[in-house]
Amino acid sequence: MEFPWWDKKSVSLFDQILFLPPVMEGALPLAFEQELFVEFCSGNGLWIVQKALENPQNLWIAVEKKLERAKKIWNRAKRLGANNLLVVCGSAENLVTAILPGPIVKEVFINFPDPWPKARHAKHRLIQETFVTELQKKMLPGGKITFVTDHAPYLEQGLTVFEKTMKPLLPEPFYGKDPENYGCSFFEEMWRKKNKTIHYTVYANH
Ligand SMILES: C[S@@+](CC[C@H](N)C(=O)[O-])C[C@H]1O[C@@H](n2cnc3c(N)ncnc32)[C@H](O)[C@@H]1O
């Protein structure tokens, strides 16, 4: 399958892939015809392509900032016929702030985002108050966010950040559970083989 060409300077929509440049000057929000199911930090797309195939009535969006990985997701979606999946090659922050129109997102999934384990690097983690505040504006009422991590300090950061804008959905303790039929990502498979504890937290928009 031939991957579309991209100049890396402008927002470009090709066949099932939306490229976002690092600088989004002048970008306008896109119009979507149905509510969205979004996964941030999709990696090679194992989890989301499966979800798109299982739920063909939904529009799924895989967001991955690395070009090589976005390419893998796109190829997988094309090969398996997941026509209801749009790959976004760009940062989650740029998609949320510049491209998503008003409240349109039904569900968000953040599976194993980079943990940046050193305390001095924690500022690079995706889940920050500014990001989640912007994201919440794009969520439909009752929309949900699922955050999955094996990294305890990131779990703690997620609890603190999400609880400011969203409400926890699962009863206490609402982490360390293994939801049925959640699906499995590349990192989940890897950490499960190493017997790591996986923490799932789910939040609902008010
Ligand atoms: C640890 S991997 C997890 C991949 C996948 N979710 C899984 O569970 O196998 C994290 C991925 O997030 C991507 N990423 C990191 N920060 C991002 C951001 N701000 N926006 C979009 N993708 C991001 C990285 O390039 C990497 O592919």
mmCIF file of C-alpha atoms and ligand atoms in Angstrom:
data_model
loop_
_atom_site.group_PDB
_atom_site.id
_atom_site.type_symbol
_atom_site.label_atom_id
_atom_site.label_comp_id
_atom_site.label_asym_id
_atom_site.label_seq_id
_atom_site.Cartn_x
_atom_site.Cartn_y
_atom_site.Cartn_z
ATOM 1 C CA MET A 1 0.000 0.000 0.000
ATOM 2 C CA GLU A 2 1.496 3.372 -0.954
ATOM 3 C CA PHE A 3 1.777 5.865 1.902
ATOM 4 C CA PRO A 4 0.760 9.409 0.914
ATOM 5 C CA TRP A 5 3.434 12.026 0.413
ATOM 6 C CA TRP A 6 3.567 14.989 2.836
ATOM 7 C CA ASP A 7 5.572 18.248 2.886
ATOM 8 C CA LYS A 8 5.497 18.395 6.729
ATOM 9 C CA LYS A 9 4.656 22.101 6.682
ATOM 10 C CA SER A 10 0.912 22.216 6.275
ATOM 11 C CA VAL A 11 -2.184 20.416 7.526
ATOM 12 C CA SER A 12 -2.923 17.839 4.826
ATOM 13 C CA LEU A 13 -5.707 15.310 4.564
ATOM 14 C CA PHE A 14 -5.073 12.361 2.230
ATOM 15 C CA ASP A 15 -6.649 8.980 2.041
ATOM 16 C CA GLN A 16 -7.574 8.204 5.699
ATOM 17 C CA ILE A 17 -4.600 10.127 7.095
ATOM 18 C CA LEU A 18 -4.423 13.660 8.454
ATOM 19 C CA PHE A 19 -0.959 15.176 8.787
ATOM 20 C CA LEU A 20 -0.439 17.936 11.339
ATOM 21 C CA PRO A 21 2.749 20.008 11.253
ATOM 22 C CA PRO A 22 4.465 20.894 14.553
ATOM 23 C CA VAL A 23 3.439 24.548 14.095
ATOM 24 C CA MET A 24 -0.276 24.930 13.446
ATOM 25 C CA GLU A 25 -0.474 28.602 12.452
ATOM 26 C CA GLY A 26 -3.741 29.448 10.738
ATOM 27 C CA ALA A 27 -5.169 25.910 10.983
ATOM 28 C CA LEU A 28 -8.953 25.772 11.113
ATOM 29 C CA PRO A 29 -11.049 23.131 12.922
ATOM 30 C CA LEU A 30 -12.329 20.300 10.720
ATOM 31 C CA ALA A 31 -15.975 19.335 10.411
ATOM 32 C CA PHE A 32 -16.862 15.748 11.358
ATOM 33 C CA GLU A 33 -20.174 14.166 10.530
ATOM 34 C CA GLN A 34 -20.396 11.922 13.577
ATOM 35 C CA GLU A 35 -19.137 11.655 17.133
ATOM 36 C CA LEU A 36 -15.524 10.539 17.556
ATOM 37 C CA PHE A 37 -13.712 7.727 19.360
ATOM 38 C CA VAL A 38 -10.119 8.855 19.783
ATOM 39 C CA GLU A 39 -6.969 7.070 20.913
ATOM 40 C CA PHE A 40 -3.962 9.243 21.742
ATOM 41 C CA CYS A 41 -0.430 7.821 21.490
ATOM 42 C CA SER A 42 -1.457 4.904 19.278
ATOM 43 C CA GLY A 43 2.027 3.479 18.585
ATOM 44 C CA ASN A 44 1.711 0.772 15.917
ATOM 45 C CA GLY A 45 -2.094 0.840 16.083
ATOM 46 C CA LEU A 46 -2.666 -2.745 17.220
ATOM 47 C CA TRP A 47 -5.365 -1.745 19.712
ATOM 48 C CA ILE A 48 -7.283 0.828 17.689
ATOM 49 C CA VAL A 49 -7.386 -1.010 14.354
ATOM 50 C CA GLN A 50 -8.960 -3.951 16.176
ATOM 51 C CA LYS A 51 -11.483 -1.617 17.842
ATOM 52 C CA ALA A 52 -12.349 -0.026 14.498
ATOM 53 C CA LEU A 53 -12.937 -3.463 12.962
ATOM 54 C CA GLU A 54 -15.100 -4.573 15.888
ATOM 55 C CA ASN A 55 -17.143 -1.339 15.883
ATOM 56 C CA PRO A 56 -17.650 -0.388 12.227
ATOM 57 C CA GLN A 57 -20.503 1.996 13.109
ATOM 58 C CA ASN A 58 -18.102 4.319 14.980
ATOM 59 C CA LEU A 59 -15.538 6.755 13.599
ATOM 60 C CA TRP A 60 -12.160 6.035 15.202
ATOM 61 C CA ILE A 61 -9.171 8.365 15.261
ATOM 62 C CA ALA A 62 -5.623 7.131 15.965
ATOM 63 C CA VAL A 63 -3.245 9.904 17.017
ATOM 64 C CA GLU A 64 0.468 9.193 16.732
ATOM 65 C CA LYS A 65 3.181 11.813 16.433
ATOM 66 C CA LYS A 66 5.914 9.614 14.915
ATOM 67 C CA LEU A 67 5.649 9.343 11.124
ATOM 68 C CA GLU A 68 6.972 5.764 10.921
ATOM 69 C CA ARG A 69 4.414 4.575 13.476
ATOM 70 C CA ALA A 70 1.549 6.511 11.864
ATOM 71 C CA LYS A 71 2.515 4.791 8.625
ATOM 72 C CA LYS A 72 2.247 1.390 10.320
ATOM 73 C CA ILE A 73 -1.239 2.191 11.626
ATOM 74 C CA TRP A 74 -2.350 3.401 8.198
ATOM 75 C CA ASN A 75 -0.977 0.284 6.499
ATOM 76 C CA ARG A 76 -2.612 -2.001 9.043
ATOM 77 C CA ALA A 77 -5.976 -0.211 8.664
ATOM 78 C CA LYS A 78 -5.764 -0.433 4.858
ATOM 79 C CA ARG A 79 -4.683 -4.089 4.874
ATOM 80 C CA LEU A 80 -7.482 -5.147 7.214
ATOM 81 C CA GLY A 81 -10.145 -2.902 5.702
ATOM 82 C CA ALA A 82 -10.743 -0.584 8.671
ATOM 83 C CA ASN A 83 -12.363 2.161 6.581
ATOM 84 C CA ASN A 84 -13.814 3.844 9.680
ATOM 85 C CA LEU A 85 -10.365 4.775 11.045
ATOM 86 C CA LEU A 86 -8.632 8.109 10.457
ATOM 87 C CA VAL A 87 -4.932 8.223 11.337
ATOM 88 C CA VAL A 88 -3.641 11.549 12.621
ATOM 89 C CA CYS A 89 0.100 11.934 12.238
ATOM 90 C CA GLY A 90 0.804 14.739 14.695
ATOM 91 C CA SER A 91 0.650 15.612 18.351
ATOM 92 C CA ALA A 92 -2.396 15.015 20.510
ATOM 93 C CA GLU A 93 -2.072 18.603 21.763
ATOM 94 C CA ASN A 94 -2.272 20.065 18.231
ATOM 95 C CA LEU A 95 -5.245 17.895 17.299
ATOM 96 C CA VAL A 96 -7.177 18.909 20.400
ATOM 97 C CA THR A 97 -6.409 22.625 20.373
ATOM 98 C CA ALA A 98 -6.502 23.369 16.630
ATOM 99 C CA ILE A 99 -8.426 20.681 14.740
ATOM 100 C CA LEU A 100 -11.255 19.273 16.826
ATOM 101 C CA PRO A 101 -14.372 21.434 16.559
ATOM 102 C CA GLY A 102 -16.698 21.963 19.581
ATOM 103 C CA PRO A 103 -17.907 19.005 21.657
ATOM 104 C CA ILE A 104 -17.617 16.023 19.302
ATOM 105 C CA VAL A 105 -15.666 13.362 21.203
ATOM 106 C CA LYS A 106 -17.613 10.491 22.724
ATOM 107 C CA GLU A 107 -14.693 8.476 24.057
ATOM 108 C CA VAL A 108 -10.967 8.947 24.524
ATOM 109 C CA PHE A 109 -8.445 6.180 25.174
ATOM 110 C CA ILE A 110 -4.897 6.836 26.298
ATOM 111 C CA ASN A 111 -3.064 3.526 26.363
ATOM 112 C CA PHE A 112 0.442 3.496 27.797
ATOM 113 C CA PRO A 113 1.503 7.049 26.962
ATOM 114 C CA ASP A 114 5.258 7.613 27.373
ATOM 115 C CA PRO A 115 5.817 7.692 31.153
ATOM 116 C CA TRP A 116 8.909 9.935 31.158
ATOM 117 C CA PRO A 117 9.987 8.168 34.345
ATOM 118 C CA LYS A 118 12.530 10.711 35.594
ATOM 119 C CA ALA A 119 10.883 13.335 37.817
ATOM 120 C CA ARG A 120 12.615 16.168 35.954
ATOM 121 C CA HIS A 121 11.068 14.925 32.693
ATOM 122 C CA ALA A 122 7.507 14.624 34.059
ATOM 123 C CA LYS A 123 6.634 17.924 32.356
ATOM 124 C CA HIS A 124 6.813 16.064 29.009
ATOM 125 C CA ARG A 125 3.968 13.698 29.921
ATOM 126 C CA LEU A 126 0.840 14.137 27.812
ATOM 127 C CA ILE A 127 -1.575 14.206 30.729
ATOM 128 C CA GLN A 128 -1.198 17.746 32.049
ATOM 129 C CA GLU A 129 -3.813 20.156 33.365
ATOM 130 C CA THR A 130 -3.669 22.438 30.300
ATOM 131 C CA PHE A 131 -4.116 19.527 27.882
ATOM 132 C CA VAL A 132 -6.972 17.897 29.794
ATOM 133 C CA THR A 133 -8.752 21.258 30.206
ATOM 134 C CA GLU A 134 -8.670 21.737 26.415
ATOM 135 C CA LEU A 135 -9.686 18.119 25.832
ATOM 136 C CA GLN A 136 -12.662 18.406 28.171
ATOM 137 C CA LYS A 137 -14.025 21.265 25.998
ATOM 138 C CA LYS A 138 -14.109 18.852 23.036
ATOM 139 C CA MET A 139 -15.844 16.025 24.947
ATOM 140 C CA LEU A 140 -19.578 15.417 24.630
ATOM 141 C CA PRO A 141 -21.604 15.481 27.865
ATOM 142 C CA GLY A 142 -21.244 12.041 29.451
ATOM 143 C CA GLY A 143 -18.202 11.319 27.257
ATOM 144 C CA LYS A 144 -15.530 9.080 28.781
ATOM 145 C CA ILE A 145 -11.764 9.015 29.031
ATOM 146 C CA THR A 146 -9.896 5.784 29.747
ATOM 147 C CA PHE A 147 -6.282 6.050 30.844
ATOM 148 C CA VAL A 148 -4.135 2.921 31.003
ATOM 149 C CA THR A 149 -0.612 2.774 32.390
ATOM 150 C CA ASP A 150 1.809 0.449 34.126
ATOM 151 C CA HIS A 151 3.637 3.402 35.652
ATOM 152 C CA ALA A 152 2.488 4.214 39.214
ATOM 153 C CA PRO A 153 3.708 7.859 39.299
ATOM 154 C CA TYR A 154 1.878 8.539 36.009
ATOM 155 C CA LEU A 155 -1.274 6.901 37.441
ATOM 156 C CA GLU A 156 -1.033 9.340 40.375
ATOM 157 C CA GLN A 157 -0.539 12.288 38.026
ATOM 158 C CA GLY A 158 -3.566 11.163 35.999
ATOM 159 C CA LEU A 159 -5.739 10.918 39.113
ATOM 160 C CA THR A 160 -4.777 14.441 40.167
ATOM 161 C CA VAL A 161 -5.181 16.006 36.739
ATOM 162 C CA PHE A 162 -8.385 14.264 35.588
ATOM 163 C CA GLU A 163 -10.199 14.729 38.875
ATOM 164 C CA LYS A 164 -10.026 18.494 38.385
ATOM 165 C CA THR A 165 -12.169 18.393 35.229
ATOM 166 C CA MET A 166 -13.801 14.953 35.017
ATOM 167 C CA LYS A 167 -15.402 12.573 37.504
ATOM 168 C CA PRO A 168 -14.011 9.097 38.220
ATOM 169 C CA LEU A 169 -16.357 6.423 36.929
ATOM 170 C CA LEU A 170 -15.280 3.194 38.521
ATOM 171 C CA PRO A 171 -15.931 2.590 42.215
ATOM 172 C CA GLU A 172 -12.971 2.668 44.611
ATOM 173 C CA PRO A 173 -10.366 1.428 44.069
ATOM 174 C CA PHE A 174 -10.889 2.497 40.501
ATOM 175 C CA TYR A 175 -7.517 1.380 39.318
ATOM 176 C CA GLY A 176 -5.767 -1.952 38.922
ATOM 177 C CA LYS A 177 -8.860 -3.454 37.265
ATOM 178 C CA ASP A 178 -8.867 -5.363 34.024
ATOM 179 C CA PRO A 179 -11.965 -4.332 32.029
ATOM 180 C CA GLU A 180 -13.554 -7.104 30.008
ATOM 181 C CA ASN A 181 -12.971 -7.014 26.263
ATOM 182 C CA TYR A 182 -10.766 -3.954 26.550
ATOM 183 C CA GLY A 183 -8.443 -5.156 23.815
ATOM 184 C CA CYS A 184 -4.690 -5.401 23.874
ATOM 185 C CA SER A 185 -2.031 -2.980 22.665
ATOM 186 C CA PHE A 186 1.606 -3.771 21.852
ATOM 187 C CA PHE A 187 2.787 -2.337 25.165
ATOM 188 C CA GLU A 188 0.067 -4.051 27.158
ATOM 189 C CA GLU A 189 1.084 -7.407 25.701
ATOM 190 C CA MET A 190 4.719 -6.695 26.520
ATOM 191 C CA TRP A 191 4.088 -5.601 30.139
ATOM 192 C CA ARG A 192 1.684 -8.475 30.803
ATOM 193 C CA LYS A 193 4.381 -10.968 29.770
ATOM 194 C CA LYS A 194 6.622 -9.311 32.365
ATOM 195 C CA ASN A 195 3.856 -9.553 34.999
ATOM 196 C CA LYS A 196 3.590 -5.807 35.451
ATOM 197 C CA THR A 197 0.430 -4.438 37.089
ATOM 198 C CA ILE A 198 -1.704 -2.546 34.616
ATOM 199 C CA HIS A 199 -3.765 0.347 35.993
ATOM 200 C CA TYR A 200 -7.016 1.317 34.260
ATOM 201 C CA THR A 201 -8.841 4.505 35.209
ATOM 202 C CA VAL A 202 -12.027 5.760 33.607
ATOM 203 C CA TYR A 203 -13.412 9.293 33.891
ATOM 204 C CA ALA A 204 -16.696 10.772 32.712
ATOM 205 C CA ASN A 205 -17.390 14.269 31.495
ATOM 206 C CA HIS A 206 -19.981 16.059 33.645
HETATM 207 C C1 LIG B 1 4.782 3.869 24.918
HETATM 208 S S1 LIG B 1 4.110 4.039 23.311
HETATM 209 C C2 LIG B 1 2.528 3.241 23.484
HETATM 210 C C3 LIG B 1 1.946 2.850 22.174
HETATM 211 C C4 LIG B 1 0.592 2.139 22.236
HETATM 212 N N1 LIG B 1 -0.444 2.951 22.838
HETATM 213 C C5 LIG B 1 0.695 0.829 22.963
HETATM 214 O O1 LIG B 1 0.110 0.708 24.066
HETATM 215 O O2 LIG B 1 1.341 -0.089 22.448
HETATM 216 C C6 LIG B 1 3.668 5.750 23.295
HETATM 217 C C7 LIG B 1 3.423 6.321 21.907
HETATM 218 O O3 LIG B 1 2.917 7.644 22.032
HETATM 219 C C8 LIG B 1 3.464 8.467 21.026
HETATM 220 N N2 LIG B 1 3.341 9.855 21.528
HETATM 221 C C9 LIG B 1 4.023 10.391 22.562
HETATM 222 N N3 LIG B 1 3.619 11.652 22.807
HETATM 223 C C10 LIG B 1 2.651 11.920 21.898
HETATM 224 C C11 LIG B 1 1.832 13.056 21.649
HETATM 225 N N4 LIG B 1 1.974 14.169 22.364
HETATM 226 N N5 LIG B 1 0.928 12.994 20.653
HETATM 227 C C12 LIG B 1 0.807 11.851 19.906
HETATM 228 N N6 LIG B 1 1.564 10.745 20.087
HETATM 229 C C13 LIG B 1 2.453 10.770 21.080
HETATM 230 C C14 LIG B 1 4.871 7.939 20.872
HETATM 231 O O4 LIG B 1 5.432 8.295 19.618
HETATM 232 C C15 LIG B 1 4.662 6.434 21.021
HETATM 233 O O5 LIG B 1 4.421 5.821 19.787
#
